[in-house]
Amino acid sequence: MYLNRRDERLSKQEMGRPPKFSRDQLQAAALAIVDEQGLGALTMRSLAARLGTGPMTLYNHVADRADLDLLVVDAVLAEVTVPRRRGGWRARLEAIATELWRVMRAHPAAVPLVLTRRSRSPAVLDVAEALLDALARGGFAGRDLLVAFRSVTAFLAGFAQVELAGPLATTAGEPAGEVIARVRALPAERYPHLHDIAAAALRSDPEAEFRDGLRRFVAGLAPSGR
Amino acid sequence: MYLNRRDERLSKQEMGRPPKFSRDQLQAAALAIVDEQGLGALTMRSLAARLGTGPMTLYNHVADRADLDLLVVDAVLAEVTVPRRRGGWRARLEAIATELWRVMRAHPAAVPLVLTRRSRSPAVLDVAEALLDALARGGFAGRDLLVAFRSVTAFLAGFAQVELAGPLATTAGEPAGEVIARVRALPAERYPHLHDIAAAALRSDPEAEFRDGLRRFVAGLAPSGR
DNA sequence: ACCTGAACACCGTTCAAGT
DNA sequence: ACCTGAACACCGTTCAAGT
């Protein structure tokens, strides 16, 4: 009887206690680990330790390990602030793409996750809708819009990725000069053009490369006019 | 003395025995696991088991777990047969890109690895050089060539990735109709364009989307003319 | 030179119990 | 409703030993 009454009290007060951590707290802690120590350092146990609790506590907030990756993706994309609508559709498209590029470069270790994990959070969907809106203003619709959207996100995702893992990418901490030196050590008669761009990469910076590539890409975009 | 002589014999005969597995065998086995059971199923132990040996044996052929990922990347890219050189540079660029696209779609589970892991094997460098060669024939050189190359690989890597993990991507085994249904369950006034392309995706096929996107992209490419 | 078993530190997660 | 420790199956890798 007494126990029963106590159980009832518990079910309304102590049992219905507020969550110990908010989703924002988890996101911030998870992203901090990735930023500071790399992707490999993010584990259920490391995140729990950083929050000052045991591993099992996390299962009150995420379904499993895969959910933890989504936490990081959402944390990164939440930093995107969709720019105000002004200018033509090309300018708007460039502005959103540039903002996305900025955010990804701010969290290079998280990029593989952003490119690889599928999240349906508002943070992700809002950015997608903003890109689509810019294209729609350019006259794209239906399948035309679909293809253009896939192309733009492809370009964006790819550019971030290529800088990270392409043949000219630098490993974490490795000076760019060494990578280029390694490319130059390859047989020149077999890889003449790789030599060429390695030399160019030495004098270029990724920011400007992205801007040029993006501008050229956007300039070439046009609805099929069917 | 006798033992010494025996040791010498061993060092020339039994000790210098040929490797138990070739690199090709490791590559094929690793890729088979990924193709059949997904990325998560590839472990040192699972690969060893498939080869009928113990986990430690693998360390005679790869440096560590990360090396195992490179094995898969190289196995996939080794399937690329660079098309014969003919036609204009745009046609050639499209041909190589299409071939790469074909190979990646043949191993969808391996795509995240291909996009994310850096390999410097000839398989990878040869494809890069072929793309560069096509662009060079189009008049690109130096920094121009660098930017164009990054853009093309970006487009390619991104397109494969977007189909795999973009907002309209299907999880392994999940019918495309369900994904689209889920998008349509979103508030239409907030995501009007996502609704639009979801409907278009229902009637489209990725092959044709890639071809259209690629053609449009290549058509827009041109050296800066400085 | 190449192979291999035992052992270790670490991981995600199930289970059962606590408030 | 939310928290948590013990325990389990699994992982990559070190070590030492074998041919």
XYZ file of C-alpha atoms (C1' of nucleotides) in Angstrom:
490
model
C 0.000 0.000 0.000
C 2.531 2.536 1.137
C 4.860 1.320 -1.534
C 2.107 1.642 -4.030
C 1.427 5.219 -3.076
C 5.099 5.945 -3.214
C 5.286 4.426 -6.644
C 2.526 6.696 -7.799
C 4.294 9.737 -6.418
C 7.448 8.631 -8.156
C 5.672 8.203 -11.454
C 4.616 11.833 -11.358
C 7.617 13.474 -9.780
C 10.921 11.697 -9.577
C 10.119 9.195 -12.288
C 9.076 11.956 -14.659
C 12.284 13.868 -14.076
C 13.567 16.175 -16.792
C 16.294 14.828 -19.096
C 19.792 15.234 -17.724
C 21.125 16.517 -21.063
C 19.547 18.495 -23.857
C 20.071 17.554 -27.480
C 22.054 20.747 -27.949
C 24.427 19.728 -25.174
C 25.012 16.354 -26.782
C 25.548 17.930 -30.199
C 28.023 20.476 -28.881
C 30.012 17.901 -26.919
C 30.125 15.436 -29.814
C 31.242 18.095 -32.301
C 33.870 19.363 -29.863
C 35.390 15.885 -29.634
C 35.501 15.556 -33.428
C 36.977 19.033 -33.877
C 39.620 18.581 -31.213
C 40.595 14.932 -31.547
C 39.287 13.744 -34.878
C 36.561 11.397 -36.006
C 38.118 8.317 -34.470
C 37.974 9.823 -30.993
C 34.185 9.984 -31.001
C 32.824 6.950 -29.158
C 29.893 6.372 -26.870
C 32.314 6.156 -24.010
C 34.343 9.257 -24.865
C 31.210 11.358 -25.251
C 29.822 10.057 -21.968
C 33.101 10.797 -20.229
C 33.129 14.339 -21.600
C 29.626 14.836 -20.234
C 30.698 13.407 -16.901
C 28.458 10.372 -16.972
C 28.496 6.684 -17.832
C 28.134 5.265 -21.344
C 24.686 3.851 -20.726
C 23.195 7.237 -19.919
C 23.562 8.213 -23.576
C 21.044 5.589 -24.583
C 18.372 7.769 -23.028
C 19.075 10.322 -25.751
C 20.255 8.448 -28.818
C 19.140 5.153 -30.301
C 22.596 3.788 -31.072
C 26.078 4.609 -32.277
C 24.851 5.630 -35.743
C 22.633 8.236 -34.119
C 25.730 9.765 -32.625
C 27.052 10.485 -36.110
C 23.813 12.241 -37.007
C 24.271 14.373 -33.912
C 27.529 15.664 -35.372
C 26.049 16.250 -38.825
C 23.197 18.274 -37.376
C 25.572 20.221 -35.155
C 27.629 21.247 -38.180
C 24.704 22.143 -40.457
C 23.024 24.062 -37.647
C 25.828 26.594 -38.078
C 24.623 27.447 -41.572
C 22.776 30.742 -41.630
C 20.901 30.955 -44.903
C 21.765 34.371 -46.344
C 19.033 36.997 -46.893
C 17.319 36.826 -50.267
C 18.684 39.488 -52.509
C 20.238 39.722 -55.938
C 19.531 37.404 -58.817
C 19.167 33.672 -58.475
C 22.793 33.047 -59.427
C 24.080 35.392 -56.762
C 21.761 33.783 -54.234
C 22.891 30.301 -55.202
C 26.514 31.333 -54.859
C 25.853 32.915 -51.467
C 24.260 29.777 -50.008
C 26.938 27.525 -51.486
C 29.683 29.741 -50.131
C 28.136 29.720 -46.673
C 27.938 25.913 -46.736
C 31.537 25.761 -47.856
C 32.570 28.053 -45.012
C 30.833 25.902 -42.407
C 32.312 22.667 -43.706
C 35.800 24.105 -43.750
C 35.313 25.192 -40.152
C 34.898 21.519 -39.219
C 37.125 19.582 -41.609
C 37.171 16.438 -39.479
C 33.372 16.260 -39.623
C 33.165 16.523 -43.418
C 33.189 12.761 -44.106
C 30.214 12.454 -41.770
C 28.337 15.335 -43.372
C 28.841 13.797 -46.805
C 28.094 10.268 -45.779
C 25.348 10.307 -43.166
C 21.764 10.955 -44.024
C 19.946 13.282 -41.675
C 16.376 14.551 -42.088
C 16.601 17.182 -39.405
C 15.232 20.667 -40.151
C 18.823 21.933 -40.188
C 19.465 19.799 -43.272
C 16.103 20.210 -44.952
C 16.134 23.996 -44.574
C 19.445 24.305 -46.394
C 18.199 22.020 -49.154
C 15.025 24.046 -49.534
C 17.012 27.288 -49.700
C 19.168 25.924 -52.523
C 16.069 24.702 -54.333
C 14.411 28.075 -53.896
C 17.321 29.846 -55.560
C 17.208 27.410 -58.473
C 13.427 27.727 -58.759
C 13.861 31.486 -59.127
C 16.178 30.692 -62.019
C 13.343 28.915 -63.793
C 14.113 25.317 -62.853
C 11.167 23.077 -62.044
C 10.288 19.398 -61.838
C 12.921 17.077 -63.242
C 14.999 20.029 -64.356
C 15.055 21.240 -60.764
C 15.945 17.762 -59.553
C 18.914 17.444 -61.867
C 20.147 20.943 -61.114
C 19.811 20.364 -57.376
C 21.701 17.090 -57.536
C 24.395 18.795 -59.593
C 24.825 21.692 -57.208
C 24.967 19.576 -54.074
C 27.250 17.223 -55.941
C 29.595 20.047 -56.763
C 29.537 21.289 -53.187
C 29.930 17.942 -51.477
C 32.566 16.944 -53.958
C 34.618 20.081 -53.629
C 34.806 19.720 -49.882
C 35.674 16.073 -50.301
C 38.267 16.515 -53.013
C 40.133 19.052 -50.965
C 40.028 16.568 -48.119
C 40.767 13.284 -49.824
C 41.665 13.957 -53.459
C 45.097 13.194 -54.879
C 46.350 16.603 -53.752
C 44.795 16.523 -50.274
C 46.992 16.905 -47.224
C 46.701 14.565 -44.301
C 45.897 16.186 -40.969
C 48.943 18.217 -40.024
C 50.954 17.298 -43.088
C 52.337 20.363 -44.827
C 51.001 20.865 -48.347
C 54.530 21.142 -49.666
C 55.254 17.540 -48.791
C 52.205 16.248 -50.612
C 53.183 18.184 -53.678
C 56.748 16.950 -53.370
C 55.437 13.403 -53.329
C 53.427 14.021 -56.484
C 56.517 15.446 -58.132
C 58.421 12.306 -57.242
C 56.104 10.376 -59.575
C 57.339 9.625 -63.104
C 56.816 12.840 -65.069
C 56.338 11.122 -68.399
C 53.438 9.112 -67.028
C 51.804 11.870 -64.971
C 52.640 15.143 -66.738
C 49.392 16.861 -65.836
C 49.507 15.810 -62.198
C 52.883 17.534 -62.093
C 51.326 20.585 -63.670
C 48.513 20.981 -61.150
C 50.772 20.118 -58.218
C 52.863 23.133 -59.139
C 49.738 25.253 -59.490
C 48.435 24.049 -56.126
C 51.577 25.338 -54.491
C 50.722 28.907 -55.530
C 46.950 28.695 -55.137
C 44.618 28.775 -52.156
C 41.498 26.632 -51.714
C 39.256 29.614 -50.997
C 39.957 31.162 -54.390
C 39.795 27.825 -56.170
C 36.350 27.191 -54.765
C 35.159 30.664 -55.737
C 36.405 30.285 -59.304
C 35.058 26.773 -59.685
C 31.694 27.754 -58.265
C 31.358 30.832 -60.449
C 32.191 28.912 -63.589
C 29.793 26.169 -62.578
C 26.894 28.503 -61.781
C 27.470 30.462 -64.983
C 27.003 27.257 -66.958
C 23.718 26.376 -65.252
C 20.518 26.951 -67.182
C 17.118 25.262 -67.319
C 16.642 23.053 -70.335
C 13.923 25.310 -71.724
C 11.591 22.495 -72.632
C 76.798 -25.683 -35.215
C 74.218 -27.981 -36.698
C 71.544 -25.611 -35.520
C 73.418 -22.780 -37.100
C 73.607 -24.515 -40.414
C 69.926 -25.312 -40.152
C 69.167 -21.665 -39.449
C 71.053 -20.690 -42.559
C 69.153 -23.184 -44.627
C 65.906 -21.838 -43.222
C 66.858 -18.281 -44.014
C 67.248 -19.183 -47.648
C 64.476 -21.708 -48.106
C 61.657 -22.007 -45.579
C 62.226 -18.578 -44.075
C 62.152 -16.950 -47.479
C 58.876 -18.577 -48.384
C 56.554 -16.848 -50.848
C 53.675 -14.821 -49.410
C 50.593 -16.878 -48.626
C 48.278 -14.333 -50.268
C 48.713 -11.922 -53.141
C 47.538 -8.355 -52.942
C 44.920 -9.143 -55.571
C 43.527 -11.918 -53.408
C 43.227 -9.587 -50.434
C 41.581 -6.905 -52.551
C 39.066 -9.297 -54.064
C 38.143 -10.831 -50.701
C 37.801 -7.439 -49.002
C 35.645 -6.016 -51.786
C 33.476 -9.151 -51.797
C 32.737 -8.712 -48.098
C 31.791 -5.064 -48.604
C 29.628 -5.848 -51.615
C 27.832 -8.722 -49.957
C 27.518 -7.624 -46.355
C 28.180 -3.902 -46.286
C 30.934 -1.691 -44.984
C 30.416 -2.596 -41.357
C 31.103 -6.252 -42.039
C 34.677 -5.589 -43.117
C 36.998 -6.264 -40.197
C 40.453 -7.722 -39.844
C 38.876 -10.805 -38.421
C 36.162 -11.221 -41.033
C 38.653 -10.837 -43.861
C 41.011 -13.333 -42.247
C 38.163 -15.782 -41.758
C 37.146 -15.446 -45.407
C 40.712 -16.213 -46.423
C 40.785 -19.171 -44.072
C 43.479 -17.885 -41.778
C 43.930 -16.089 -38.459
C 43.681 -12.322 -38.021
C 47.380 -11.849 -37.383
C 48.335 -13.259 -40.757
C 46.922 -10.145 -42.393
C 49.573 -8.020 -40.769
C 52.071 -9.577 -43.133
C 50.255 -7.833 -45.978
C 48.744 -4.632 -44.595
C 50.073 -2.128 -42.093
C 46.864 -1.664 -40.120
C 43.100 -1.431 -40.320
C 43.220 1.806 -42.343
C 45.238 -0.014 -44.980
C 42.365 -2.417 -45.339
C 40.122 0.428 -46.470
C 42.661 1.402 -49.109
C 42.574 -2.174 -50.317
C 38.888 -1.762 -51.080
C 39.356 1.621 -52.755
C 42.032 0.227 -55.029
C 39.939 -2.837 -55.797
C 37.072 -0.642 -56.945
C 39.141 1.796 -58.996
C 41.051 -1.054 -60.588
C 37.814 -1.855 -62.402
C 37.970 1.430 -64.273
C 39.090 0.937 -67.850
C 40.078 4.315 -69.213
C 38.285 4.599 -72.563
C 40.222 4.936 -75.800
C 41.106 8.471 -76.800
C 38.792 9.634 -79.491
C 36.442 12.528 -80.146
C 36.846 16.005 -78.745
C 37.988 16.754 -75.232
C 34.434 17.139 -73.977
C 33.390 13.750 -75.290
C 36.495 12.242 -73.777
C 35.830 13.876 -70.411
C 32.281 12.597 -70.444
C 33.422 9.099 -71.339
C 35.871 8.862 -68.436
C 33.386 10.369 -65.993
C 30.684 7.968 -67.127
C 32.995 5.011 -66.703
C 33.876 6.122 -63.179
C 30.205 6.558 -62.414
C 29.472 3.069 -63.702
C 32.138 1.496 -61.510
C 31.017 3.339 -58.384
C 27.416 2.343 -58.921
C 28.534 -1.268 -59.258
C 29.842 -1.080 -55.680
C 27.516 1.278 -53.837
C 28.571 0.115 -50.389
C 32.182 1.005 -51.162
C 31.429 4.556 -52.310
C 31.931 6.212 -48.906
C 35.378 4.658 -48.817
C 36.253 5.735 -52.351
C 35.236 9.296 -51.534
C 36.853 9.411 -48.157
C 40.070 7.443 -48.276
C 43.175 8.756 -49.932
C 45.031 6.257 -52.048
C 48.073 6.939 -54.203
C 48.040 3.665 -56.026
C 48.519 3.668 -59.810
C 44.842 2.704 -60.160
C 43.896 6.067 -58.674
C 46.620 8.166 -60.245
C 45.977 6.784 -63.724
C 42.332 7.811 -63.627
C 43.294 11.259 -62.366
C 45.844 11.657 -65.124
C 43.309 10.572 -67.752
C 40.828 13.212 -66.584
C 43.591 15.809 -66.570
C 44.639 14.804 -70.061
C 41.138 15.365 -71.406
C 41.012 18.790 -69.783
C 44.486 19.673 -71.067
C 43.298 18.925 -74.583
C 40.539 21.450 -73.920
C 43.141 24.137 -73.326
C 43.306 24.067 -69.535
C 46.735 24.465 -67.947
C 48.296 25.411 -64.618
C 45.874 26.892 -62.109
C 43.088 26.742 -64.662
C 43.669 23.026 -64.981
C 43.757 22.650 -61.213
C 40.418 24.386 -60.718
C 38.784 22.502 -63.570
C 40.101 19.186 -62.266
C 38.870 19.874 -58.759
C 35.491 20.863 -60.182
C 35.121 17.744 -62.287
C 36.124 15.323 -59.552
C 33.932 17.310 -57.176
C 30.976 16.884 -59.482
C 31.666 13.195 -59.852
C 32.316 12.403 -56.226
C 29.407 14.528 -55.193
C 26.943 12.985 -57.605
C 27.715 9.512 -56.375
C 27.466 10.725 -52.817
C 24.268 12.699 -53.226
C 22.509 9.740 -54.715
C 23.746 7.734 -51.763
C 23.235 10.099 -48.839
C 21.388 13.172 -50.092
C 17.918 14.085 -48.855
C 16.366 11.858 -51.517
C 18.689 8.894 -51.042
C 17.289 5.493 -50.196
C 18.693 3.408 -47.393
C 19.934 -0.033 -48.385
C 16.902 -2.020 -49.353
C 14.407 0.744 -48.690
C 12.114 1.297 -51.665
C 12.463 4.744 -53.247
C 8.712 5.244 -52.972
C 8.907 5.276 -49.177
C 11.621 7.907 -49.097
C 9.587 10.094 -51.388
C 6.483 9.468 -49.295
C 8.397 10.642 -46.252
C 9.453 13.825 -48.030
C 5.851 14.427 -49.016
C 4.826 14.077 -45.382
C 6.826 17.235 -44.640
C 4.928 20.541 -44.429
C 4.372 21.630 -48.026
C 4.359 25.346 -47.271
C 7.820 25.107 -45.730
C 9.350 22.715 -48.269
C 7.523 23.362 -51.556
C 10.526 22.646 -53.760
C 11.482 19.463 -51.906
C 7.972 18.274 -52.731
C 8.522 19.228 -56.333
C 11.737 17.265 -56.810
C 10.441 14.301 -54.799
C 7.665 13.976 -57.357
C 10.178 14.322 -60.177
C 12.458 11.698 -58.608
C 9.612 9.226 -58.702
C 9.516 9.393 -62.493
C 13.245 9.790 -63.123
C 16.166 7.394 -63.086
C 19.635 8.133 -61.709
C 21.387 7.071 -64.905
C 19.609 9.720 -66.970
C 19.962 12.342 -64.244
C 23.689 11.823 -64.165
C 23.969 12.009 -67.937
C 21.992 15.256 -68.090
C 23.822 16.835 -65.169
C 27.188 15.832 -66.584
C 26.422 17.119 -70.077
C 25.241 20.446 -68.761
C 28.273 20.685 -66.519
C 30.791 19.846 -69.227
C 29.122 22.234 -71.664
C 29.679 25.063 -69.196
C 33.378 24.282 -68.765
C 35.871 26.546 -70.494
C 39.391 27.750 -69.743
C 39.521 31.293 -68.432
C 41.369 32.491 -71.535
C 43.878 34.550 -69.628
C 60.635 -13.602 -44.624
C 56.399 -14.961 -43.413
C 52.918 -17.218 -40.233
C 50.254 -17.546 -35.972
C 48.047 -18.173 -31.057
C 47.487 -15.926 -26.626
C 46.536 -11.864 -24.463
C 45.224 -6.864 -23.796
C 42.812 -2.614 -24.107
C 38.870 -0.885 -26.089
C 34.383 -0.762 -28.242
C 28.862 -0.905 -28.592
C 25.162 -2.817 -26.386
C 21.922 -6.169 -23.360
C 20.270 -6.834 -19.017
C 18.691 -5.905 -14.753
C 18.140 -2.775 -11.238
C 17.707 1.766 -9.289
C 15.219 6.721 -8.555
C 10.630 8.629 -17.460
C 15.203 8.676 -16.922
C 19.717 6.951 -14.925
C 23.377 3.516 -14.332
C 26.782 -0.533 -13.201
C 27.996 -5.225 -14.483
C 28.661 -8.196 -18.063
C 29.115 -9.930 -22.963
C 30.525 -10.324 -27.610
C 33.466 -8.190 -30.642
C 37.210 -5.339 -32.330
C 42.378 -3.917 -33.607
C 46.809 -4.766 -32.225
C 51.248 -6.107 -29.194
C 54.017 -9.711 -28.022
C 56.386 -13.697 -28.338
C 57.168 -17.759 -30.659
C 57.196 -20.746 -34.591
C 58.826 -22.332 -39.716
